[in-house]
Short mmCIF file of C-alpha atoms in Angstrom, two decimals:
data_model
loop_
_atom_site.label_atom_id
_atom_site.label_comp_id
_atom_site.label_asym_id
_atom_site.label_seq_id
_atom_site.Cartn_x
_atom_site.Cartn_y
_atom_site.Cartn_z
CA TYR A 1 -0.11 -0.12 0.08
CA ILE A 2 0.93 3.39 -0.11
CA VAL A 3 1.69 5.34 2.71
CA LEU A 4 0.17 9.00 2.71
CA ASP A 5 1.61 11.89 4.79
CA ILE A 6 0.09 14.96 5.97
CA CYS A 7 2.56 17.29 7.85
CA GLY A 8 5.25 14.24 8.55
CA ILE A 9 2.27 12.03 9.86
CA ASP A 10 2.18 8.45 8.65
CA LEU A 11 -1.90 7.95 8.04
CA HIS A 12 -1.38 4.32 9.16
CA ALA A 13 -0.24 4.65 12.50
CA PRO A 14 -2.32 4.47 15.67
CA ILE A 15 -3.44 8.16 16.67
CA SER A 16 -4.33 8.75 20.63
CA GLN A 17 -7.04 10.98 21.43
CA LEU A 18 -7.83 12.70 24.71
CA GLY A 19 -11.49 12.97 25.42
CA LEU A 20 -13.60 14.18 28.58
CA ALA A 21 -16.08 10.76 27.68
CA PHE A 22 -16.06 8.00 25.19
CA ASP A 23 -19.47 5.97 24.75
CA ARG A 24 -19.51 2.45 24.07
CA LEU A 25 -19.55 2.91 20.28
CA GLY A 26 -16.42 4.86 20.51
CA TYR A 27 -17.47 8.39 20.28
CA ARG A 28 -16.18 11.01 22.25
CA LEU A 29 -17.15 14.29 23.81
CA GLY A 30 -14.20 16.70 23.22
CA TYR A 31 -14.23 20.55 23.84
CA GLY A 32 -16.30 21.54 20.99
CA GLY A 33 -13.38 22.83 18.56
CA GLY A 34 -13.78 19.82 16.05
CA TYR A 35 -9.99 19.88 15.89
CA TYR A 36 -9.73 15.95 15.64
CA ASP A 37 -12.80 15.06 13.76
CA ARG A 38 -11.12 17.62 10.81
CA PHE A 39 -7.81 16.08 11.16
CA LEU A 40 -9.32 12.42 11.18
CA ALA A 41 -11.31 13.03 8.07
CA ASP A 42 -8.47 11.58 5.73
CA PHE A 43 -7.07 9.44 8.32
CA CYS A 44 -6.57 5.36 7.65
CA GLY A 45 -5.13 4.02 10.82
CA LYS A 46 -6.84 2.93 14.32
CA THR A 47 -7.39 5.62 16.88
CA ILE A 48 -7.32 5.20 20.69
CA GLY A 49 -9.36 6.87 23.23
CA ILE A 50 -7.56 7.74 26.56
CA ALA A 51 -9.85 8.71 29.36
CA GLY A 52 -10.23 7.56 32.88
CA ARG A 53 -12.53 4.93 34.11
CA ALA A 54 -15.23 7.93 34.92
CA GLY A 55 -15.19 9.00 31.15
CA LEU A 56 -16.57 6.04 30.02
CA SER A 57 -20.43 6.39 29.37
CA GLU A 58 -23.32 3.66 29.00
CA ALA A 59 -25.27 6.05 27.60
CA LEU A 60 -24.63 7.41 23.92
CA LEU A 61 -23.24 10.62 23.57
CA PRO A 62 -24.59 13.29 21.47
CA ARG A 63 -22.60 13.54 18.06
CA GLU A 64 -22.64 15.19 14.71
CA ALA A 65 -22.23 13.76 11.03
CA CYS A 66 -18.63 14.70 11.03
CA ASP A 67 -17.70 12.87 14.28
CA ARG A 68 -15.30 10.29 13.97
CA SER A 69 -15.31 7.46 16.54
CA VAL A 70 -12.17 5.48 18.04
CA SER A 71 -11.08 2.05 17.11
CA ALA A 72 -10.30 1.45 21.20
CA PHE A 73 -10.31 3.31 24.80
CA ALA A 74 -7.38 2.85 26.96
CA THR A 75 -8.36 3.60 30.75
CA GLU A 76 -6.45 2.71 34.03
CA ASP A 77 -8.30 -0.73 33.89
CA GLY A 78 -6.79 -1.58 30.39
CA VAL A 79 -7.74 -1.24 26.67
CA PHE A 80 -11.18 -2.06 25.15
CA SER A 81 -12.24 -2.30 21.70
CA ALA A 82 -15.25 0.23 20.73
CA GLU A 83 -16.94 -2.55 18.74
CA LEU A 84 -17.62 -4.64 21.96
CA PRO A 85 -19.98 -3.82 24.87
CA ILE A 86 -18.10 -2.07 27.78
CA LEU A 87 -18.99 -3.26 31.32
CA LEU A 88 -18.82 -0.87 33.96
#
């Protein structure tokens, strides 16, 4: 495959995303600027959300059409796939 490069970033390398909260489908509640979503619009790799245990929400978070979900979450309890239900 061809590795695309934007500003020197390998678009196939994993990217970590901070968030205030993540729901079980991998959508994040951020700070409202849309920076991650704009950057990730052309991103081909995996994304990992980083939050504390309290930042994982069983309720689905509000989202817009441009919002991108993460592939997995990392908390102090481990790493969880966004495709599987999270037991809190």
